[in-house]
GROMACS .gro file of C-alpha atoms in nm:
model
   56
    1UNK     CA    1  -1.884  33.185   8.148
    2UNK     CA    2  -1.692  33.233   7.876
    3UNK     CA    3  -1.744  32.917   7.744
    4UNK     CA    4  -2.090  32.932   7.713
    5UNK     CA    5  -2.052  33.258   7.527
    6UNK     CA    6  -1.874  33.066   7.302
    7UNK     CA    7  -2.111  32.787   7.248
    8UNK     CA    8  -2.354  33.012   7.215
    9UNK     CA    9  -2.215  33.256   6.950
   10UNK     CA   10  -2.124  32.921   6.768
   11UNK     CA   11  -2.492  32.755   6.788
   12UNK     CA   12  -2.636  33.096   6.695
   13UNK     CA   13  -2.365  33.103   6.358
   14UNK     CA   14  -2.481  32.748   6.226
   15UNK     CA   15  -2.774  32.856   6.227
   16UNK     CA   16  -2.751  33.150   6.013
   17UNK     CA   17  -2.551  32.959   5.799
   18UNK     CA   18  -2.797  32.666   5.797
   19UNK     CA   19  -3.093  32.927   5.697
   20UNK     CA   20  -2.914  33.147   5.459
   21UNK     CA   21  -2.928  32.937   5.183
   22UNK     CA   22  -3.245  32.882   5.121
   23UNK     CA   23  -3.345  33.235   5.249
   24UNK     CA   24  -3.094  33.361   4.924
   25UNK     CA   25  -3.235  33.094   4.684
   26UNK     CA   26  -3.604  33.213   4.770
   27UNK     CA   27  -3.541  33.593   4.688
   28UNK     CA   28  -3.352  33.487   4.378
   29UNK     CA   29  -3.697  33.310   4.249
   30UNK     CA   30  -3.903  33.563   4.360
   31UNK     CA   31  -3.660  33.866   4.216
   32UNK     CA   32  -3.708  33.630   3.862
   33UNK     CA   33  -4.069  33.533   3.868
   34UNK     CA   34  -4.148  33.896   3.959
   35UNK     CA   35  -3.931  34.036   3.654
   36UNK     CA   36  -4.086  33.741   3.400
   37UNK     CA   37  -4.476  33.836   3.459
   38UNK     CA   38  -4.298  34.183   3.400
   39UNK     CA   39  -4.235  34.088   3.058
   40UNK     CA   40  -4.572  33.966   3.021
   41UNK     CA   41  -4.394  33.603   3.013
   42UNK     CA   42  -4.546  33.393   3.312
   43UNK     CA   43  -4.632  33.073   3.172
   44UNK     CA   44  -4.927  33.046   3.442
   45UNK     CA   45  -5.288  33.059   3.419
   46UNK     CA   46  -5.441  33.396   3.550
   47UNK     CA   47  -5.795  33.473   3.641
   48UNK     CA   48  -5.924  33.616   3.292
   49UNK     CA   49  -5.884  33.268   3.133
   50UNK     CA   50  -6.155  33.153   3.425
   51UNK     CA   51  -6.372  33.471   3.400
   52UNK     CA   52  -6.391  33.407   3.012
   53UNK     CA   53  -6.529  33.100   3.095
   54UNK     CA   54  -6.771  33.208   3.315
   55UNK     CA   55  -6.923  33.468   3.113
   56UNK     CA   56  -6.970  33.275   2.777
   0.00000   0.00000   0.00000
C-alpha cells in the first residue's frame, strides 16, 4: 500500500513539474502583452484600421 502511495505522489509531482513551465511562461506573456497595449504600444492591427476602411 504504501508503495503505491508512493508511486502515486511521484507520478502526480512530474507532472506538476512537467506543466509548470509552460503554465509560468504563459502568464509571463500575457502579464507583458497586457502592460504593452497599456502603453498604447501593441504593434497589432485593431479593429478601427478595418472600420476606417469600411466607411470610406
Amino acid at each position: 500500500m504504501a508503495a503505491r502511495r508512493r508511486a502515486i505522489l511521484k507520478s502526480a509531482s512530474g507532472c506538476f513539474s512537467r506543466h509548470s513551465a509552460p503554465v509560468s511562461l504563459l502568464a509571463a506573456y500575457s502579464a507583458l502583452s497586457v502592460n504593452r497595449h497599456r502603453q498604447m504600444r501593441s504593434t497589432g492591427y485593431d479593429i478601427g484600421i478595418f472600420e476606417q476602411s469600411i466607411r470610406s
